[in-house]
Structure formats: C-alpha cells, structure tokens
Amino acid sequence: MASHRRPKQPSRMRVTVLTATAAAAVALTAQTGAQAAPAKPKIDEVKSKVDELHHEAEEATEQYNLAEERRGKLQDEIGNLQDKVARGQQELNTLRDQIGSVASAQYRSGGIDPALQLFLSADPDTYLDKASAIDQLSAQQADVLTSIQAKQRTLAQQRAEATTKLADLDDVRKTLGEKKKKFQGKLAEAQKLLNTLTAAEKAKLAEEERQKEQRASRAAGDRIDLGNEVPANGL
C-alpha cells in the first residue's frame, strides 16, 4: 500500500519573494495609471487660471484694437498722399506743356533760345543752378521753370513719405496678425480648461460670474449716484 505524503509547503523565503513581487507589481501599476491619467485640476484652480487667461486675452485684444486704429489712420494718410502726388504730377505735366509751347513758338519764329534749349536737354534743377542761363530767359519762362523745380521737390517728398507710411502699414498688419493669434490662443486655452469641468462645476462658475457682474454693476451705480448728489448747502 502506497504511503501518503503530505504536500510540501512553500518555504518562508518563497512566500516572501512572491509577496514582494506582488507588491512591486501593484505599485508599478498604480504608478503607470497615475502617469496615464494626471490628476484632474480643482475647480478653484481652473477658475483662477481661466480668469488669468481672460485677462491676458483682454490685454491682447486692446493692443489689437489700437493696431487696427493705427492701420486705418495710415491707410487714410497714404490715400491722401497718393491723391496729392497724382494732382502734383498733373500740375507738373501742365507746366512742362507750357514750357514746351514756348519752345515751339520760338522755333516757329526762327529758332530756340539757347537757354531754353539747355533746359530741354537737361534736368530743370540743373538748369536753374546755372545763373547765366536764367539771365537769358524771359521772366515768364523763369517763373515756369521755378514752379517746375518746386513741384518736383514736393512730389519727391510726398512719394518718400508715402513709401515710409506703406512700410509702417506693413508692420502694423503683421502686428495685427500676432495680436489676433495671441488672444485667440488665450481664449482657446481657457475653453480647454473649462471643458475639464463637470456640468455642475460649469454651472457653479457661471453663477459666480453672474453674481460678480451684478456686484460690479451695483458698485458702478453707487458711484454715479454719489457723483450726482447735491451738497446740503446748495453750492
């Protein structure tokens, strides 16, 4: 008859090792779970961060509005300058036609004045720098050439000013894009935080915000009433 042996009990060392392994596995699982699912922010933390983001978005919006106002002014100034340049160019063309008519009349009468011929073959500014040539012109011709010279200087200045303002306008447009991107990003970040809240938490925040606005409105009304009070002495 076969003898019955008692089952061999696990040694104390094996039990200790298995227990330690199981504990380590539980700890590792808990650690992994914590890394995979970060702790949900508290409602007060969300509210504080959302308020901060909204404040930053408001500042960026104000800067955007200022840049937009600057853009509008620059466009108006550039439009006015371009109109002035167009009118000035037309006036300059008229003056040149006048001097051209004088040249044609002199040609028909037997030849062109040497001084006028010098003008037609050179820049008016260079021409007027030569005093000896001016002496040979009639008073009318000298007045016309002087007007041409002044008009050319004015046009050059207006074109340079318009070019500068166009560069400023380009910078302002870039600033507008940056500011718009900034405040939209802040608002999106705030909305992302709000989306982590439950419906009850969102309702609580909305109610707190409504009460805050009511208190601010009452405070503003009180200040207005105080400002309109008439002194007791009637002065």
XYZ file of C-alpha atoms in Angstrom, residues 51-214:
164
model
C -9.545 84.388 -15.088
C -5.834 84.913 -15.752
C -6.181 83.789 -19.374
C -9.204 86.017 -19.939
C -7.292 88.989 -18.528
C -4.370 88.296 -20.868
C -6.793 87.912 -23.784
C -8.394 91.274 -22.955
C -4.981 92.972 -22.947
C -4.104 91.387 -26.294
C -7.498 92.488 -27.670
C -6.867 96.094 -26.580
C -3.491 96.022 -28.310
C -5.166 94.564 -31.394
C -7.751 97.368 -31.413
C -5.021 100.018 -31.123
C -3.128 98.445 -34.017
C -6.351 98.321 -36.053
C -6.937 102.020 -35.367
C -3.373 102.806 -36.425
C -3.864 100.782 -39.616
C -6.966 102.795 -40.511
C -5.183 106.120 -39.968
C -2.203 105.025 -42.048
C -4.442 103.956 -44.906
C -6.187 107.350 -44.869
C -2.856 109.206 -44.803
C -1.475 107.084 -47.625
C -4.606 107.694 -49.686
C -4.312 111.466 -49.194
C -0.636 111.425 -50.128
C -1.316 109.413 -53.256
C -4.004 111.902 -54.262
C -1.567 114.780 -53.724
C 1.086 113.037 -55.802
C -1.394 112.442 -58.604
C -2.507 116.082 -58.601
C 1.072 117.289 -58.366
C 2.125 115.151 -61.294
C -0.728 116.564 -63.346
C 0.289 120.115 -62.456
C 3.891 119.298 -63.336
C 2.810 117.960 -66.703
C 0.853 121.162 -67.311
C 3.917 123.297 -66.508
C 6.028 121.215 -68.864
C 3.423 121.679 -71.578
C 3.650 125.434 -71.041
C 7.409 125.482 -71.433
C 7.077 123.211 -74.432
C 4.653 125.678 -76.012
C 7.202 128.476 -75.535
C 9.845 126.347 -77.224
C 7.536 125.611 -80.168
C 6.712 129.309 -80.607
C 10.378 130.261 -80.621
C 11.145 127.516 -83.109
C 8.431 128.756 -85.434
C 9.738 132.314 -85.107
C 13.210 131.340 -86.235
C 14.950 129.375 -83.544
C 15.060 128.316 -79.919
C 16.602 130.461 -77.235
C 19.949 128.868 -76.256
C 18.952 128.914 -72.586
C 15.635 127.206 -73.353
C 17.445 124.661 -75.495
C 19.670 123.957 -72.495
C 16.586 123.323 -70.371
C 15.036 120.947 -72.862
C 18.200 118.873 -72.955
C 18.857 118.815 -69.181
C 17.120 118.433 -65.827
C 15.315 121.615 -64.657
C 17.129 121.552 -61.306
C 20.495 121.516 -63.030
C 19.312 124.168 -65.423
C 18.218 126.596 -62.701
C 21.547 126.176 -60.939
C 23.173 127.980 -63.814
C 22.600 131.677 -63.248
C 23.933 132.647 -66.621
C 21.245 130.578 -68.317
C 18.473 132.105 -66.206
C 19.551 135.584 -67.264
C 18.796 134.655 -70.855
C 15.246 133.564 -70.125
C 12.224 135.782 -70.137
C 10.542 136.425 -66.799
C 7.669 134.155 -67.760
C 9.953 131.251 -68.652
C 11.900 131.643 -65.405
C 8.694 131.569 -63.356
C 7.531 128.402 -65.067
C 10.859 126.649 -64.579
C 10.955 127.700 -60.920
C 7.490 126.246 -60.461
C 8.610 123.018 -62.104
C 11.580 122.767 -59.785
C 9.440 123.362 -56.669
C 6.797 120.898 -57.833
C 9.402 118.214 -58.453
C 10.797 118.651 -54.949
C 7.322 118.463 -53.440
C 6.470 115.335 -55.394
C 9.715 113.654 -54.358
C 8.995 114.429 -50.697
C 5.420 113.175 -50.905
C 6.478 109.965 -52.637
C 9.128 109.332 -49.957
C 6.574 109.960 -47.204
C 4.092 107.611 -48.846
C 6.762 104.910 -49.133
C 7.566 105.236 -45.419
C 3.919 105.009 -44.441
C 3.425 101.950 -46.634
C 6.273 100.247 -44.751
C 4.651 101.270 -41.448
C 1.353 99.859 -42.650
C 3.004 96.540 -43.455
C 4.454 96.391 -39.911
C 1.071 97.206 -38.382
C -0.596 94.434 -40.375
C 1.969 91.954 -39.049
C 1.311 93.177 -35.514
C -2.418 92.722 -36.049
C -1.887 89.106 -37.033
C 0.292 88.431 -33.983
C -2.125 90.054 -31.524
C -5.117 88.267 -33.004
C -3.332 84.927 -32.790
C -2.365 85.658 -29.179
C -5.808 86.479 -27.812
C -7.430 83.645 -29.760
C -4.869 81.257 -28.275
C -5.590 82.504 -24.737
C -9.332 82.082 -25.219
C -8.856 78.587 -26.638
C -6.662 77.618 -23.687
C -9.281 78.917 -21.260
C -12.031 76.964 -23.020
C -9.890 73.822 -22.887
C -9.620 74.200 -19.116
C -13.354 74.792 -18.778
C -14.016 71.609 -20.715
C -12.343 69.606 -17.932
C -15.143 70.601 -15.535
C -18.375 68.749 -14.998
C -21.708 70.302 -15.920
C -22.355 71.100 -12.248
C -18.967 72.762 -11.869
C -19.526 74.834 -15.013
C -22.939 75.919 -13.704
C -21.361 76.920 -10.391
C -18.704 79.015 -12.133
C -21.318 80.659 -14.351
C -23.413 81.578 -11.304
C -20.385 83.016 -9.513
C -19.523 85.076 -12.588
C -23.117 86.341 -12.834
C -23.101 87.428 -9.185
C -19.722 89.085 -9.667
C -21.071 91.123 -12.595
C -24.131 92.133 -10.575
